[in-house]
Coordinates of C-alpha atoms and ligand atoms in Angstrom, one line a residue:
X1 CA 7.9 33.9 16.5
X2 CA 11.5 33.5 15.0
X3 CA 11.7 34.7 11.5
X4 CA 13.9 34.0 8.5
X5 CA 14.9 35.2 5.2
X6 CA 14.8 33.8 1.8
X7 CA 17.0 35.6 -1.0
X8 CA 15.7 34.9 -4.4
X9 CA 18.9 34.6 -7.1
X10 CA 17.5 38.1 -8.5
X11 CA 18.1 39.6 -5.1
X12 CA 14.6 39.8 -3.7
X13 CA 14.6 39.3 0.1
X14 CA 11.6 38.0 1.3
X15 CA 11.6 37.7 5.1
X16 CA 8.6 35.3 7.0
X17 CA 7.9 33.0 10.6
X18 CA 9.9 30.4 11.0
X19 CA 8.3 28.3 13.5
X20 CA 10.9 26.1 15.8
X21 CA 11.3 22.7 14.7
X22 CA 10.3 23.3 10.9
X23 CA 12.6 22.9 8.3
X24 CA 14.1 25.4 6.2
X25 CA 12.7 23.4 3.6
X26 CA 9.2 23.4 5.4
X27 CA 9.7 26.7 6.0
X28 CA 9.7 27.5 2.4
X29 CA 6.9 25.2 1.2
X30 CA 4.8 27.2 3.6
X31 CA 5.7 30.0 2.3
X32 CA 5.2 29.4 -1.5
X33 CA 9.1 29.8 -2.2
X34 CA 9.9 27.5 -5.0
X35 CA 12.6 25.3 -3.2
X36 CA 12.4 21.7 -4.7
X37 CA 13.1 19.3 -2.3
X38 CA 12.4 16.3 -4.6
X39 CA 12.7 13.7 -1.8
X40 CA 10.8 15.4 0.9
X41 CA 13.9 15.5 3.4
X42 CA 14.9 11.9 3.0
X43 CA 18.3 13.1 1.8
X44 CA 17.6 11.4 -1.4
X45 CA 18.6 14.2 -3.2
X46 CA 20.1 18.0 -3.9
X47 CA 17.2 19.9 -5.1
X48 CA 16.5 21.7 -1.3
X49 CA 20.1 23.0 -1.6
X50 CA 20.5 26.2 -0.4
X51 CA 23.4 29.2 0.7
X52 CA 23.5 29.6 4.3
X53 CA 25.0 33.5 4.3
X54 CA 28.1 33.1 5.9
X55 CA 27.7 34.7 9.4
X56 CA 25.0 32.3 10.3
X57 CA 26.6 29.1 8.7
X58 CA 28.9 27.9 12.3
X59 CA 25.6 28.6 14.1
X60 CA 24.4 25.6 12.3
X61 CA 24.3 21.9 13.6
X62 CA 27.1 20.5 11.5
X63 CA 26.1 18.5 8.5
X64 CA 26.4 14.6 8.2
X65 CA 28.0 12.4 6.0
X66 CA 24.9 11.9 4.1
X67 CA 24.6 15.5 3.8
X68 CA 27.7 16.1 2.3
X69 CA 27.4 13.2 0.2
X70 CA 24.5 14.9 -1.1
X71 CA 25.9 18.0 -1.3
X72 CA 28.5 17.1 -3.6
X73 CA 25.7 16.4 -6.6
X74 CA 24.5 19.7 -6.0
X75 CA 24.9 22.1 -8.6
X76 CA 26.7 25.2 -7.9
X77 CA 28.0 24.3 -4.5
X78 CA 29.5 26.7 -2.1
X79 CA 31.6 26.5 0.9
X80 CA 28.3 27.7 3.3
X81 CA 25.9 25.6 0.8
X82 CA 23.9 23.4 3.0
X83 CA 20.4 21.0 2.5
X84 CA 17.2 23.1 3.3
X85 CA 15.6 20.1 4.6
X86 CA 18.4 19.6 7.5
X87 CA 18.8 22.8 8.8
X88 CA 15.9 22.8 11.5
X89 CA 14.6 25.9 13.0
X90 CA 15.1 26.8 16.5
X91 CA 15.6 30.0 18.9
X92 CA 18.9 30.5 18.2
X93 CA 18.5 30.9 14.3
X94 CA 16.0 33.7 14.6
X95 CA 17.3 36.0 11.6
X96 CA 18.5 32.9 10.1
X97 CA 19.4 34.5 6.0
X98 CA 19.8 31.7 3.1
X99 CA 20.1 32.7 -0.4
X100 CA 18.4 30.7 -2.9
X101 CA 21.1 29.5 -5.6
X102 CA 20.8 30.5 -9.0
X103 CA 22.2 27.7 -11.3
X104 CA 19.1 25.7 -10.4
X105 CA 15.5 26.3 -11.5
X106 CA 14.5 27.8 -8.1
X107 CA 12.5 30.7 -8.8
X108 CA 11.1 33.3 -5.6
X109 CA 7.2 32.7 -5.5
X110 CA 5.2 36.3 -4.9
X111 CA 2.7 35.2 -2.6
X112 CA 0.5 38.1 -3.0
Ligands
FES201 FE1 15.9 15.8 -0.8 FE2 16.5 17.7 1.1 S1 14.6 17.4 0.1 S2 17.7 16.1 0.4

């Protein structure tokens, strides 16, 4: 099972499975991480925005128009920022790190 990890803005790492073809958004939901996504991938909005670490951000799919369109509302944007919800897992991302930004609400869920 590929994995990923989630970076809280305080720094915690929290690494879980990232099943192929699940969204990093998805991914998160699953996983109790408090990542928004207001419009349930629909790119209707910013709140699944997320900061790709920078080695693994040109092993991404490139993002669309709508994306960046999106992107641009987002608050605290970065050059590796990218949408949770259209980054979909598969083989190649296994070790996939995103950081979780911290000018937003977003807060790091302890599941136990
Ligand atoms: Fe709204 Fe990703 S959940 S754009």
């Amino acid at each position: 099972m590929p994995k990923m990890t989630f970076i809280a803005p305080d720094g915690n790492r929290l690494e879980v499975e990232a099943p192929e073809g699940l969204s990093v958004l998805e991914i998160a939901h699953r996983n109790k991480i408090d990542l928004e996504g207001a419009c349930e991938g629909s790119l209707a909005c910013s709140t699944c925005h997320i900061v790709v670490a920078p080695e693994w951000y040109d092993k991404l799919a490139a993002a669309s128009d709508d994306e960046e369109d999106m992107l641009d509302l987002a608050f605290g944007l970065t050059s590796t920022s990218r949408l949770g919800c259209q980054i979909i897992m598969k083989p190649e991302l296994d070790g996939l790190v995103v950081t979780l930004p911290s000018a937003t609400r977003n807060m790091m869920v302890d599941k136990k």
